[in-house]
Coordinates of C-alpha atoms in Angstrom, one line a residue:
X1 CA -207.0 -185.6 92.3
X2 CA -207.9 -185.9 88.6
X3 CA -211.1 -185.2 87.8
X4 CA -211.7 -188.8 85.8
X5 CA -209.6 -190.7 87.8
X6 CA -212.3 -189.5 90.9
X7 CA -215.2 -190.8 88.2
X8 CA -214.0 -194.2 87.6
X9 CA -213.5 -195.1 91.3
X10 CA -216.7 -195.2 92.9
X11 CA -214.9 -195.1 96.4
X12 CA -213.3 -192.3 95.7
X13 CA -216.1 -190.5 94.3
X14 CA -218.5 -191.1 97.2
X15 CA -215.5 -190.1 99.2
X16 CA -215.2 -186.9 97.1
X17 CA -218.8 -186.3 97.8
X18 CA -218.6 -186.1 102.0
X19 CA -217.8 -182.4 102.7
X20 CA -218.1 -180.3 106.0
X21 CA -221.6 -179.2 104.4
X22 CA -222.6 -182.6 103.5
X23 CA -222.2 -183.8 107.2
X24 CA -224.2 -180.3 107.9
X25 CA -226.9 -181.7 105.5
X26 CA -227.1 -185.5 106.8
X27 CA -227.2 -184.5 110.7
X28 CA -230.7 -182.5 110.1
X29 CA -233.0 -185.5 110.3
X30 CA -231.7 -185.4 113.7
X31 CA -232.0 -182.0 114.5
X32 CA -235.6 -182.5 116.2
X33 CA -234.1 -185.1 118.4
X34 CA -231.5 -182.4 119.7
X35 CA -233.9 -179.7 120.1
X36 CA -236.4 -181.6 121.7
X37 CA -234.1 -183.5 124.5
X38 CA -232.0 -179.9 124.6
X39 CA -235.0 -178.2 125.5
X40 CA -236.1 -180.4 127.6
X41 CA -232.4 -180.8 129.5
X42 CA -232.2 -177.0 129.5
X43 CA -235.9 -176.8 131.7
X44 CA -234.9 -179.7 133.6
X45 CA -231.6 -177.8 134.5
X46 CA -233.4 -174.1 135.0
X47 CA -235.7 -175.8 137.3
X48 CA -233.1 -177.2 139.3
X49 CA -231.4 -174.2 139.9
X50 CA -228.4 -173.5 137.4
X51 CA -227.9 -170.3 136.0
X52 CA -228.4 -169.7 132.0
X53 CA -224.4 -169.2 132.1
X54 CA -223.8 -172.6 134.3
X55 CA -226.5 -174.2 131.6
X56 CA -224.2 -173.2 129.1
X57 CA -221.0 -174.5 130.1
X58 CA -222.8 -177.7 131.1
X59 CA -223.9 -178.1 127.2
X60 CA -220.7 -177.5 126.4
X61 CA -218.1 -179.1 128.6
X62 CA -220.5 -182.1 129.0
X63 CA -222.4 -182.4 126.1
X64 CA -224.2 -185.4 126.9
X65 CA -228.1 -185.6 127.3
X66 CA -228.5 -189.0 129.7
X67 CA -225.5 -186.6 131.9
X68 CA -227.0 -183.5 132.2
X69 CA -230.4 -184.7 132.9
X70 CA -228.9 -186.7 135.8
X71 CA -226.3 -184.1 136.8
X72 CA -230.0 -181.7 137.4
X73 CA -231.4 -184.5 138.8
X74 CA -228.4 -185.1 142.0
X75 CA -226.9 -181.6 141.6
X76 CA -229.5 -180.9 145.1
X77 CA -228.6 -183.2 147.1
X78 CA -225.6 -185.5 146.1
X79 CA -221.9 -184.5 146.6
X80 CA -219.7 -183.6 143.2
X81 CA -217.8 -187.0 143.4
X82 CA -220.9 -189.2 143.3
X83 CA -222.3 -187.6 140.6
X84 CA -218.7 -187.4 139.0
X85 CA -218.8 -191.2 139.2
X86 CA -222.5 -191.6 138.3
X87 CA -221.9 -189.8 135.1
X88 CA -218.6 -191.6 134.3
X89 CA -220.3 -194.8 134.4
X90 CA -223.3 -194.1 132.3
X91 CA -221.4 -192.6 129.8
X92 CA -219.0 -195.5 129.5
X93 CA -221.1 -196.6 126.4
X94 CA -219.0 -193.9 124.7
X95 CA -216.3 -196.7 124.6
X96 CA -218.2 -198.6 122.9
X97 CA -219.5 -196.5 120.1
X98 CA -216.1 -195.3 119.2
X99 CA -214.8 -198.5 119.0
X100 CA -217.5 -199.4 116.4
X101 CA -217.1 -196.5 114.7
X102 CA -213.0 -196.8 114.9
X103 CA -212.6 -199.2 111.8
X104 CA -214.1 -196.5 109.3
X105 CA -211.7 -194.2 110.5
X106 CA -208.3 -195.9 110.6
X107 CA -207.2 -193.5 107.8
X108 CA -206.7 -190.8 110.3
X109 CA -204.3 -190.2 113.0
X110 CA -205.3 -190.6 116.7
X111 CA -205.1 -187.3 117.2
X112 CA -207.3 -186.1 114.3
X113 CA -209.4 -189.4 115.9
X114 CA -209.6 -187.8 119.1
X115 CA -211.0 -184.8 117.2
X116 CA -213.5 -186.4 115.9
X117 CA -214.4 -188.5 119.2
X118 CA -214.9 -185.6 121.5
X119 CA -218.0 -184.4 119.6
X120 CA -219.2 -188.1 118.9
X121 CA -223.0 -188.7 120.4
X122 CA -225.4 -191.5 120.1
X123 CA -227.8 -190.0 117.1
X124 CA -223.9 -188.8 115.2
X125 CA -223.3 -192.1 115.7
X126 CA -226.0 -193.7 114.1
X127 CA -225.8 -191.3 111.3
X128 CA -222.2 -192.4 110.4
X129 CA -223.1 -196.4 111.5
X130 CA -225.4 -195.9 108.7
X131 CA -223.3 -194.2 106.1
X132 CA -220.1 -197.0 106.9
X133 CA -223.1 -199.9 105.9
X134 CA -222.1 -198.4 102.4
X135 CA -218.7 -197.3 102.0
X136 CA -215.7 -198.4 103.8
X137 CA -214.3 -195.7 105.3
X138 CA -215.9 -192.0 106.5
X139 CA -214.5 -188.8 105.7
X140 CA -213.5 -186.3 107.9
X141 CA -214.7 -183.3 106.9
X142 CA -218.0 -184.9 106.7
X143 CA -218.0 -186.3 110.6
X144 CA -216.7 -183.4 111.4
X145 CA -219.9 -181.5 110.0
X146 CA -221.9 -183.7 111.3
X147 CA -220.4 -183.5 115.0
X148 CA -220.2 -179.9 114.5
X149 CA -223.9 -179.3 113.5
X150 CA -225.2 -181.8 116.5
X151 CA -222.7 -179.7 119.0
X152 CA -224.3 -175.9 118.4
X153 CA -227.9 -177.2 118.0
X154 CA -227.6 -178.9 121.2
X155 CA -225.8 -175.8 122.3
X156 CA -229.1 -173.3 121.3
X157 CA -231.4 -176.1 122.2
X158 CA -230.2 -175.7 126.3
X159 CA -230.4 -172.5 125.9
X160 CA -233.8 -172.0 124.9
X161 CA -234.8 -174.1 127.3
X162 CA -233.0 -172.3 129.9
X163 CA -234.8 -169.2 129.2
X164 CA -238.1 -169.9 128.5
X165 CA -237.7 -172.7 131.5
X166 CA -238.6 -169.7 134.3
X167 CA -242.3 -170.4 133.1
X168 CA -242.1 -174.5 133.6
X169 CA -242.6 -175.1 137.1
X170 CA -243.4 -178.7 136.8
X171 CA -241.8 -180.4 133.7
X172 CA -243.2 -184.0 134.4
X173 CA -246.2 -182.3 133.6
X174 CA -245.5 -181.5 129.8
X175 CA -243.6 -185.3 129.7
X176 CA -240.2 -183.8 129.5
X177 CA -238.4 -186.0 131.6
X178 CA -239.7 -188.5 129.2
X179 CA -238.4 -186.9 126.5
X180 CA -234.3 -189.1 126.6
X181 CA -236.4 -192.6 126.8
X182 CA -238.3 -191.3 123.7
X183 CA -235.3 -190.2 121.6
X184 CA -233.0 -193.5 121.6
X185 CA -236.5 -195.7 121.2
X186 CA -236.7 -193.7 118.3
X187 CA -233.2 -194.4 116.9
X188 CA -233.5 -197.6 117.8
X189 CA -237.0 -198.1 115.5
X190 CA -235.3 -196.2 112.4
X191 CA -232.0 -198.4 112.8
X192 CA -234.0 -201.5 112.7
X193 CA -236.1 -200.4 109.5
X194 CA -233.0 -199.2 107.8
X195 CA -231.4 -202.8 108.7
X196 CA -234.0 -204.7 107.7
X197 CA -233.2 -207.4 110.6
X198 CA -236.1 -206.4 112.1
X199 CA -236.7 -210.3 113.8
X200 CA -232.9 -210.2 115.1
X201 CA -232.8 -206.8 116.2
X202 CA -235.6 -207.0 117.8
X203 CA -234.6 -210.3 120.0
X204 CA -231.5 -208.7 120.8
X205 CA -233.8 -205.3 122.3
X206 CA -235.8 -207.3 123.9
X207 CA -232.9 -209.2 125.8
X208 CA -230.8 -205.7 126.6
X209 CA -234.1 -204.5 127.9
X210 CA -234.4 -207.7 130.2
X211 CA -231.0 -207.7 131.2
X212 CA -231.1 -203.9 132.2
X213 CA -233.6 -204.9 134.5
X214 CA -232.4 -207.7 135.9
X215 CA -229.0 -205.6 137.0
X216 CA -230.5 -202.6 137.5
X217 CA -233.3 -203.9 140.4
X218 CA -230.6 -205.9 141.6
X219 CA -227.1 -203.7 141.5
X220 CA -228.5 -200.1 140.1
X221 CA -229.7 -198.1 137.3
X222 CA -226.2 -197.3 136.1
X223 CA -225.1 -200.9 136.4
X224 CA -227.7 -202.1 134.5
X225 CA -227.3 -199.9 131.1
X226 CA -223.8 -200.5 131.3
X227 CA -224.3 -204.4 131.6
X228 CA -227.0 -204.4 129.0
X229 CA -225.3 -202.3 126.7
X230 CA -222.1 -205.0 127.1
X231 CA -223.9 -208.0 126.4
X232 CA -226.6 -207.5 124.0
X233 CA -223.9 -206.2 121.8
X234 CA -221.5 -208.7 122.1
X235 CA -224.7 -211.5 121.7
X236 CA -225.5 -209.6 118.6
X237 CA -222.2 -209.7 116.6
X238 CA -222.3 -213.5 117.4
X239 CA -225.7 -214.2 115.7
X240 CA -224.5 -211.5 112.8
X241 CA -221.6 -213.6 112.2
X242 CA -222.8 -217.0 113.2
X243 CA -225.6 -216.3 110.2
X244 CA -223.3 -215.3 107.6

């Protein structure tokens, strides 16, 4: 495209702008997050008896935190279909993040959507929630660096914490099973601040927090993320668009 035709149009400019090394760049913030819940998924994992090999293809066939962590935690004494079905359901909220993020992305086939969707996680999420706030459509080069970086940190992250996990007996000890909760509380702070709804958002927390556990004492932990997850973000969008 010509060069000044690229400078008049802001849109195209900023679009210009999101390369592969740019998504590289904008997922490092988040690095610590990876490496800290990788780590710890990685010890949790050693300690319950997978190989570094079988930790591996666990980060990388599964690639989901909240999944692994119960995957190590059932892997002893639960039967592959339950935990199959246990990690299905938790992970459900996928849905729902690529159907949030789907509107920025209707310039791409479903197939380069796919792509894109395999590598898609909660802090990659965030990243790109907050780059849509101010443009109106994301590149793909740039998710993809973004996914791409988030995927091989995660990757090394499990690892380490496969190998040095032979000298952490008793994780609860250090707080590492502590160490998921931690992570999406502190998404959820730095999405509020960047917001700046901070009384909204934090009614709506408050209520997803009540109604996960209401369900979950009543029908399950699973049960109660999933309902939570369903109807604090439908009750949001309402008061988004019932204030504008």
């Amino acid at each position: 495209m010509h060069e000044e035709q690229i400078r008049l149009n802001p849109r195209i400019e900023a679009e210009s702008e999101d390369t592969f090394l740019q998504g590289v760049k904008d997922c490092i913030p988040t690095l610590l997050g990876y490496w800290s819940i990788g780590f710890a998924a990685g010890v949790i994992e050693q300690t319950a008896g997978l190989s570094v090999a079988e930790i591996a293809l666990l980060s990388l066939l599964l690639y989901a935190g909240s999944a692994q962590f119960i995957a190590a935690g059932m892997i002893a004494s639960s039967p592959p279909s339950v935990i199959v079905i246990t990690i299905f359901f938790v992970n459900l909220r996928h849905l729902l993040l690529s159907a949030a993020l789907s509107p920025y992305l209707r310039h791409l086939s479903p197939l380069r959507n796919m792509g894109i969707g395999a590598l898609l996680t909660d802090e990659t999420f965030g990243v790109a929630m907050n780059k849509a706030l101010v443009q109106p459509r994301l590149s793909e080069r740039w998710m993809h660096g973004l996914n791409v970086a988030a995927y091989l940190n995660w990757l090394f992250a499990n690892l380490a914490g496969a190998y040095l996990g032979r000298w952490i007996t008793d994780p609860e000890r250090f707080g590492l099973d502590y160490a998921l909760p931690a992570m999406f509380i502190g998404l959820l702070v730095l999405m509020t601040v960047s917001r700046k709804q901070v009384a909204m958002d934090s009614a709506v927390a408050v209520l997803a927090a009540l109604i996960a556990i209401a369900v979950s004492l009543s029908l399950g932990g699973s049960w109660g993320v999933i309902a939570a997850t369903v109807t604090a973000s439908a009750i949001g969008v309402v008061i988004e668009r019932w204030k504008r």
